[in-house]
XYZ file of C-alpha atoms in Angstrom:
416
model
C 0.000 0.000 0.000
C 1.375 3.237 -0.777
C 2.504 5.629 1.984
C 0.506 8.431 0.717
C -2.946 6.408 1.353
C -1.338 6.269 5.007
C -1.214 10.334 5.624
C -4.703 10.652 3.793
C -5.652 8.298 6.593
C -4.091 10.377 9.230
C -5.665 13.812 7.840
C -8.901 11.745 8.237
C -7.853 10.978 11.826
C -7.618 14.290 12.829
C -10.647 15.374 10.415
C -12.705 12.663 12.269
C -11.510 13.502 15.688
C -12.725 17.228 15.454
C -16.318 15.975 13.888
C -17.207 13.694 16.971
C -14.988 15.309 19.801
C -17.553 17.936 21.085
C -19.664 15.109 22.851
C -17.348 15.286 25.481
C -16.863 19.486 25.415
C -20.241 20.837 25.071
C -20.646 21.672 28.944
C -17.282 23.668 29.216
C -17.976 25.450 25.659
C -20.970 26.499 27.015
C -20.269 28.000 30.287
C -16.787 29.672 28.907
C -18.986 31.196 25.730
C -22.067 32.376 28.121
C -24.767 30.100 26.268
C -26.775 27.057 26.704
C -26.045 23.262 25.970
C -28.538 23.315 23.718
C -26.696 26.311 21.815
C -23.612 24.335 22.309
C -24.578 21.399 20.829
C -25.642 23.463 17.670
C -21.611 22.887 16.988
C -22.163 19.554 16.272
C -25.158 20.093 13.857
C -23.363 22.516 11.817
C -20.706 20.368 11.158
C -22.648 17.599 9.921
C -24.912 20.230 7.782
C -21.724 21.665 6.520
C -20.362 18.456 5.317
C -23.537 17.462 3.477
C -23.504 20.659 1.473
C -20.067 21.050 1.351
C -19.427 17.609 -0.321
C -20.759 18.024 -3.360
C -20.199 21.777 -3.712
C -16.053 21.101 -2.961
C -15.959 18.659 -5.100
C -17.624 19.900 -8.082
C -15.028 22.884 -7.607
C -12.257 20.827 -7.420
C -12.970 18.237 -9.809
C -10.382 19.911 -12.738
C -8.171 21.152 -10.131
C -4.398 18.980 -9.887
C -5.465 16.518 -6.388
C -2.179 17.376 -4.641
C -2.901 21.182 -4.614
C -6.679 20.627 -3.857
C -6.063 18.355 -0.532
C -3.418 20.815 0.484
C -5.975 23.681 0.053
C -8.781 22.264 2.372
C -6.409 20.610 4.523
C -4.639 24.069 5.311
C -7.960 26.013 5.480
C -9.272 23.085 8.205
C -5.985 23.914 10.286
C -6.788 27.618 9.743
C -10.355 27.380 11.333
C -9.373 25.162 14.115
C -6.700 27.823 15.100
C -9.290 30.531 14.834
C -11.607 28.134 16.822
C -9.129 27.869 19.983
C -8.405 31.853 20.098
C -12.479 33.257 19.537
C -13.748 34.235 22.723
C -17.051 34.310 20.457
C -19.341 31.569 19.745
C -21.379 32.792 16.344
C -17.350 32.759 15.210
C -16.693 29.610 16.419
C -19.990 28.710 15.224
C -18.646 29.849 11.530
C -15.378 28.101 12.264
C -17.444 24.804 12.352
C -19.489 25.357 9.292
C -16.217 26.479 7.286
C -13.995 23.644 8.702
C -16.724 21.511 7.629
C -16.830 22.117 4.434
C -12.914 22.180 4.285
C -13.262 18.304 5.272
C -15.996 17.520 3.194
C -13.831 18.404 0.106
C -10.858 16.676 1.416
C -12.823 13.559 1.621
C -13.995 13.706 -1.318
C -11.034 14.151 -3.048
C -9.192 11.751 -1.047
C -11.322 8.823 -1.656
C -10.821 9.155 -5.159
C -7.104 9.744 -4.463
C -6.788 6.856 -2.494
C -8.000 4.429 -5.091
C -5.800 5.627 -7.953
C -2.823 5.170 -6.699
C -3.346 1.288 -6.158
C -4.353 -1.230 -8.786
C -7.798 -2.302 -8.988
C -7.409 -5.190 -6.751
C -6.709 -3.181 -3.956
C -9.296 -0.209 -3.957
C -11.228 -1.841 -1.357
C -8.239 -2.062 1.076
C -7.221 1.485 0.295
C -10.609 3.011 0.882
C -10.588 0.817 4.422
C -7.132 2.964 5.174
C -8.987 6.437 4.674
C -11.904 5.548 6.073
C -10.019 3.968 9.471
C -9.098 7.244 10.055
C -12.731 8.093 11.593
C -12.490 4.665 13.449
C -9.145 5.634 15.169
C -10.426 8.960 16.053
C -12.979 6.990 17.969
C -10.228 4.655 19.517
C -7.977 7.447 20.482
C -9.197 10.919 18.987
C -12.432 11.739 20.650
C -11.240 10.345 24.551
C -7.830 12.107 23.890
C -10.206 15.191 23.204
C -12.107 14.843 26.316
C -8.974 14.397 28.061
C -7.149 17.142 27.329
C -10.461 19.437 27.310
C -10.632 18.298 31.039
C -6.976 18.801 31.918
C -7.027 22.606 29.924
C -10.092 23.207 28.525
C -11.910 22.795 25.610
C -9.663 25.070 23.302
C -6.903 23.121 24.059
C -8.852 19.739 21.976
C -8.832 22.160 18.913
C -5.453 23.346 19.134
C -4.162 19.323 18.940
C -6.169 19.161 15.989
C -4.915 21.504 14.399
C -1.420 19.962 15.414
C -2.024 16.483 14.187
C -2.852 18.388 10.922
C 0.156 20.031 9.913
C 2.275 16.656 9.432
C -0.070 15.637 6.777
C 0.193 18.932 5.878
C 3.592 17.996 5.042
C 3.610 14.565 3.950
C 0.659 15.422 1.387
C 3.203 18.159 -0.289
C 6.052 15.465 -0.471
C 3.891 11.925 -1.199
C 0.407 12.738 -3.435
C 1.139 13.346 -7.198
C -0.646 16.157 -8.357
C -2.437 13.685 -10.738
C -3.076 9.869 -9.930
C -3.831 6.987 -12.253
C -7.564 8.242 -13.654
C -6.403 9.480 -16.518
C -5.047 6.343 -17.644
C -6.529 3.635 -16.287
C -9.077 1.460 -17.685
C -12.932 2.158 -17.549
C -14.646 1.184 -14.563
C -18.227 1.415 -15.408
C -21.084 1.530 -17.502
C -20.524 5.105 -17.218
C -17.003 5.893 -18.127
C -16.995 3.209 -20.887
C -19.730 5.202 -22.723
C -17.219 7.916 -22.759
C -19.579 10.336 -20.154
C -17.306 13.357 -18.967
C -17.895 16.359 -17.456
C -19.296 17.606 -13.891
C -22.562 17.241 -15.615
C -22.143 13.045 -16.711
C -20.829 12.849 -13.754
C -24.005 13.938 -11.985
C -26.051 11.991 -14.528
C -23.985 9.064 -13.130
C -24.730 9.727 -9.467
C -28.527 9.231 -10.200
C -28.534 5.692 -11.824
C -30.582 3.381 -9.672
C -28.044 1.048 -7.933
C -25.874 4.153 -7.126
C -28.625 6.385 -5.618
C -29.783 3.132 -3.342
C -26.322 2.193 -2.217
C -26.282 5.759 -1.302
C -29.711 5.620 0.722
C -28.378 2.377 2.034
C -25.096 3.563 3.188
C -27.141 6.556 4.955
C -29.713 4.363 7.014
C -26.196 2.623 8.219
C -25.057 5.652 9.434
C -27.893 6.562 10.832
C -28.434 3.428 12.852
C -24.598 3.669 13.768
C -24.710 7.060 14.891
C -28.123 7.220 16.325
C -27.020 4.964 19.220
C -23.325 6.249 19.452
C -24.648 9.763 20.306
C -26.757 8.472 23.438
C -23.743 5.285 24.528
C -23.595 8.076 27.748
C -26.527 7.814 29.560
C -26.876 3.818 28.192
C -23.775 3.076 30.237
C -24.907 5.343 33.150
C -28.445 5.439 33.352
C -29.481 2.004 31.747
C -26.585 -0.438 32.578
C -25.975 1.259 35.918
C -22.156 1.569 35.256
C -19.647 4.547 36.631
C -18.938 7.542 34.543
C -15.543 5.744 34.085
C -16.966 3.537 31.895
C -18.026 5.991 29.425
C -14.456 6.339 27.656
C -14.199 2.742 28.345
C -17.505 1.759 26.485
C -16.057 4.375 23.549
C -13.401 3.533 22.770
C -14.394 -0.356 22.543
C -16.916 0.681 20.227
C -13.951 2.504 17.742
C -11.652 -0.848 18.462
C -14.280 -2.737 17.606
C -14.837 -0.235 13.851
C -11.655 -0.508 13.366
C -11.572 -3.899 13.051
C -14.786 -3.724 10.592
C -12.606 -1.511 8.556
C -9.787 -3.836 8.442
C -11.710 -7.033 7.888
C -13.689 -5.419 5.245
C -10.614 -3.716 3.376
C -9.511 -7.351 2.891
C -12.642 -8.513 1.746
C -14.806 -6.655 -0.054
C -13.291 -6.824 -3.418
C -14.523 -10.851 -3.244
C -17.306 -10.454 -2.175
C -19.116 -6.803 -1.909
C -22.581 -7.626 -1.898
C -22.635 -11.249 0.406
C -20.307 -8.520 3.208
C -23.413 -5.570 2.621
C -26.104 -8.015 3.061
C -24.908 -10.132 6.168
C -23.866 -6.787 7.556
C -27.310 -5.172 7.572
C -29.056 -7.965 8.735
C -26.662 -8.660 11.312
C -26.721 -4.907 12.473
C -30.451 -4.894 12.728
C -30.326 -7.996 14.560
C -27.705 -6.428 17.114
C -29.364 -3.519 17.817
C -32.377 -5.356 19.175
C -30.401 -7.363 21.311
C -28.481 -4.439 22.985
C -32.058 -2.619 23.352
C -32.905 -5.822 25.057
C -29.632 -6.725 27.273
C -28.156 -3.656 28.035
C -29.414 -3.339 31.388
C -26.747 -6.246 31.692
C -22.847 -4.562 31.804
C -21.533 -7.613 30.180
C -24.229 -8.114 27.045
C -23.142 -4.139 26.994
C -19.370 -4.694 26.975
C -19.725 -7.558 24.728
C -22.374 -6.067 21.989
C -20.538 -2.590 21.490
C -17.322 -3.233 19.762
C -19.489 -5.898 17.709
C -21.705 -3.297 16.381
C -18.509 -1.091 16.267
C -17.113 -3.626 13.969
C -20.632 -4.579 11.432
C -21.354 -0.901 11.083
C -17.935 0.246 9.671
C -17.393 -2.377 8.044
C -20.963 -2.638 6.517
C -20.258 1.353 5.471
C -16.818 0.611 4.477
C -18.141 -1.793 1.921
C -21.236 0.497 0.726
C -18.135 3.464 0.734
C -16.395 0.819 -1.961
C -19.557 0.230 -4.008
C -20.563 4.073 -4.120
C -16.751 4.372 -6.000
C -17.099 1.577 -7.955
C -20.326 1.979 -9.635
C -19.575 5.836 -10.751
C -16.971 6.736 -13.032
C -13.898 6.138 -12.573
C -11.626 8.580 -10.850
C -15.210 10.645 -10.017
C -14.500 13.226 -7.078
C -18.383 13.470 -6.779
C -18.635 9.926 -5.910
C -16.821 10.449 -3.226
C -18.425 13.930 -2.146
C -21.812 11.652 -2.386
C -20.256 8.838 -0.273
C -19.454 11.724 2.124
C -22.975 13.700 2.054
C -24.565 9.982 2.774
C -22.508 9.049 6.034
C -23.298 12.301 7.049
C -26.726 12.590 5.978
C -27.258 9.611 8.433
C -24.615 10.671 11.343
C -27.311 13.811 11.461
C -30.693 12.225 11.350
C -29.472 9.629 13.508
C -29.564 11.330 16.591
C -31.686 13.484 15.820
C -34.112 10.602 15.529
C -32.768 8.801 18.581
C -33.351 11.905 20.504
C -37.219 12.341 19.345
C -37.393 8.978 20.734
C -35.935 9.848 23.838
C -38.493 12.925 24.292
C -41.453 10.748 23.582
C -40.878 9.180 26.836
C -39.317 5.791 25.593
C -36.149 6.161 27.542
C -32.724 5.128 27.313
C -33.072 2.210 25.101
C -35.225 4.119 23.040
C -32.272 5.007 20.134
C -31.176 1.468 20.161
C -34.713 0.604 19.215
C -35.036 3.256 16.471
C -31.353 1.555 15.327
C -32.568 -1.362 14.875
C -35.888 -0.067 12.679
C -33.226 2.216 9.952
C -31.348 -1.678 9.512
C -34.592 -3.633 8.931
C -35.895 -0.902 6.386
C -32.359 -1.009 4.700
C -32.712 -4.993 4.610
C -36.564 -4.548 3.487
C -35.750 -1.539 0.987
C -33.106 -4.432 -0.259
C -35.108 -7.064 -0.733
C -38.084 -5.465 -2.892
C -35.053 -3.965 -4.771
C -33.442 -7.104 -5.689
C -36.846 -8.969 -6.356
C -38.649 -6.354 -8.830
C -35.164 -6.575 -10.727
C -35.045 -10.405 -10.356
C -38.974 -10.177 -12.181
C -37.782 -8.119 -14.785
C -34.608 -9.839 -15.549
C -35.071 -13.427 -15.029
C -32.648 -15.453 -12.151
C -28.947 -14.738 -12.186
C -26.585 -17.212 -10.528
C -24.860 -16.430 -7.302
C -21.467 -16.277 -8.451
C -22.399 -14.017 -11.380
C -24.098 -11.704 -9.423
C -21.176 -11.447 -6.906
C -18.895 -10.972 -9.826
C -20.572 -8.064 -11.418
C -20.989 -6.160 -7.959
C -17.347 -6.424 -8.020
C -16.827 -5.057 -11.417
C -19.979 -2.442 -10.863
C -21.280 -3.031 -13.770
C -25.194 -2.479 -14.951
C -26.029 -6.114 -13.648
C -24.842 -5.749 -10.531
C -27.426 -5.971 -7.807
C -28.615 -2.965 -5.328
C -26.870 -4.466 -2.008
């Protein structure tokens, strides 16, 4: 694997740590910035809003721009804001500093992801996408309780200024390791798409709303959402449902990122065999674990036990969907990866939001598990009708040539 798919990784580490840190800040932003939690925890939601707009929108900018120039641009502009972050004594600026930084990251994803993949054959795209995207599962591991850490020890300013910190080596090692063009322009076609010779910002777009892409997309957001949905609440699971010590909070965490990293890796390996048989046992296998957490985790150990397992079947479920989004659009498409990026996110901000509604309505504690659990089994059911009005219309296909062509991403490939 190249080294340069390594420091895309570790922007993404630092990228992911900022996104998901403020879970553990919120309280001290709010009482050093004179508002509520509530007003706080806005932060969070312009981030996510940011990156859904901002993916698309970077990328279509950057799509004719040379990649090594581009990630250094957003890269340096997410250090910039971060800085600015740790000095404002003013929260509509650091409020801005979130929505800008945001969008800074959303274009660096989505020109990384598309990076990442050409600058390692074809048989490897999988494994390379799994080193990007284990950047967000590390800042889980080590990122986000590091954050909490330090914004206990000095406050919450000093969690942004180690962002911005761990930035400025990739800084560095992006300027000496990316080629300011990768392999796009001459490798082979990877799709129904690029082999009819579709260019532009506007085939590209035309790409992005074929069927199988748009549901991977929808698929890869109800993931998300399920993921995330329960993530955000893990606090008052392990406090107020499984009776557990505050201690156990970090604890609980970071099993949950050992456990995605391990998805990642596993799935990196993988997926190029066999995408859709990895997307399919996922889902079901993440709908079926969410129930039984909403059903054991009054018990610490079905807690301790479940969590890095779900950990593991949602990133590597996503890291799989993340694979198929790239491989069904054109080849060397930035906007497949800004859509990849608006999807996770799409889901990492309904998910809670949904999980709290729940949580309102008087359900309780379990209540975002629950709702987990319902986004998997309408991904599984939304898969299912999918695959059987095609199988109608088309006639049966046997196993191993349906696994092929979701590997290729060709037009036969199914949905999931």
């Amino acid at each position: 694997m190249p080294f340069a798919v390594y420091v895309l990784g570790l922007a993404v580490f630092a990228q992911g740590t900022s996104e998901f840190m403020l879970s553990g800040l919120l309280s001290d932003i709010a009482a050093d910035l004179h508002v509520s939690v509530p007003t706080a925890g806005l932060l969070t939601s312009a981030f996510a809003i940011g990156m859904v707009i901002g993916a698309p929108t970077m990328a279509l900018l950057s799509r004719n721009r040379p990649r090594r120039p581009a990630l250094l641009f957003f890269l340096g502009v997410f250090v910039a804001v971060h800085v600015v972050g740790a000095l404002t004594p003013n929260y509509p600026i650091l409020l801005g500093t979130r929505v800008v930084g945001a969008l800074a990251n959303a274009g660096f994803w989505a020109v990384a992801l598309v990076t990442a993949i050409d600058l390692v054959g074809p048989e490897r795209r999988a494994r390379a996408t799994s080193v990007v995207v284990g950047g967000v599962t590390l800042a889980c591991i080590v990122g986000v309780p590091a954050g909490a850490l330090l914004g206990g020890w000095w406050g919450w300013r000093a969690a942004f200024w180690a962002v911005a910190l761990v930035s400025v080596p990739a800084v560095f090692a992006i300027a000496r390791t990316v080629p300011d063009r990768t392999g796009a322009a001459d490798g082979a076609a990877d799709g129904p798409i690029e082999a009819a010779g579709v260019g532009g910002a506007r085939g590209e777009l035309r790409a992005l709303g074929t069927p199988s892409l748009l549901l991977t997309l929808l698929l890869s957001a109800l993931v998300q959402g399920a993921t995330f949905g329960s993530f955000a609440y893990l606090e008052p699971v392990v406090t107020e449902v499984a009776g557990l010590g505050d201690g156990w909070v970090p604890v609980t965490l970071a099993l949950f990122g050992v456990g995605s990293f391990v998805g990642v890796t596993i799935a990196g390996r993988i997926v190029d065999a066999r995408p859709n048989t990895l997307i399919t046992v996922g889902a079901a296998a993440l709908a079926a674990g969410w129930a039984a957490l909403a059903l054991t985790t009054d018990r610490p150990i079905a807690l301790i036990v479940l969590v890095p397992i779900q950990g593991m079947l949602a990133f590597g479920t996503g890291t799989a969907l993340i694979a198929r989004v790239l491989r069904l659009a054109p080849a060397g498409s930035a906007l497949a990866g800004a859509a990849a990026t608006a999807a996770f996110n799409v889901g990492a901000a309904l998910g809670p939001w949904f999980g709290g509604l729940a949580i309102d309505a008087d359900f309780g504690y379990r209540a975002p598990l629950w709702v987990s659990a319902a986004l998997m089994l309408t991904a599984l059911l939304l898969t299912a009708l999918t695959v059987t009005t095609r199988a109608r219309r088309s006639g049966p296909v046997p196993a191993s040539s349906r696994e092929t062509a979701g590997s290729a991403g060709g037009p036969a490939s199914p949905p999931a």
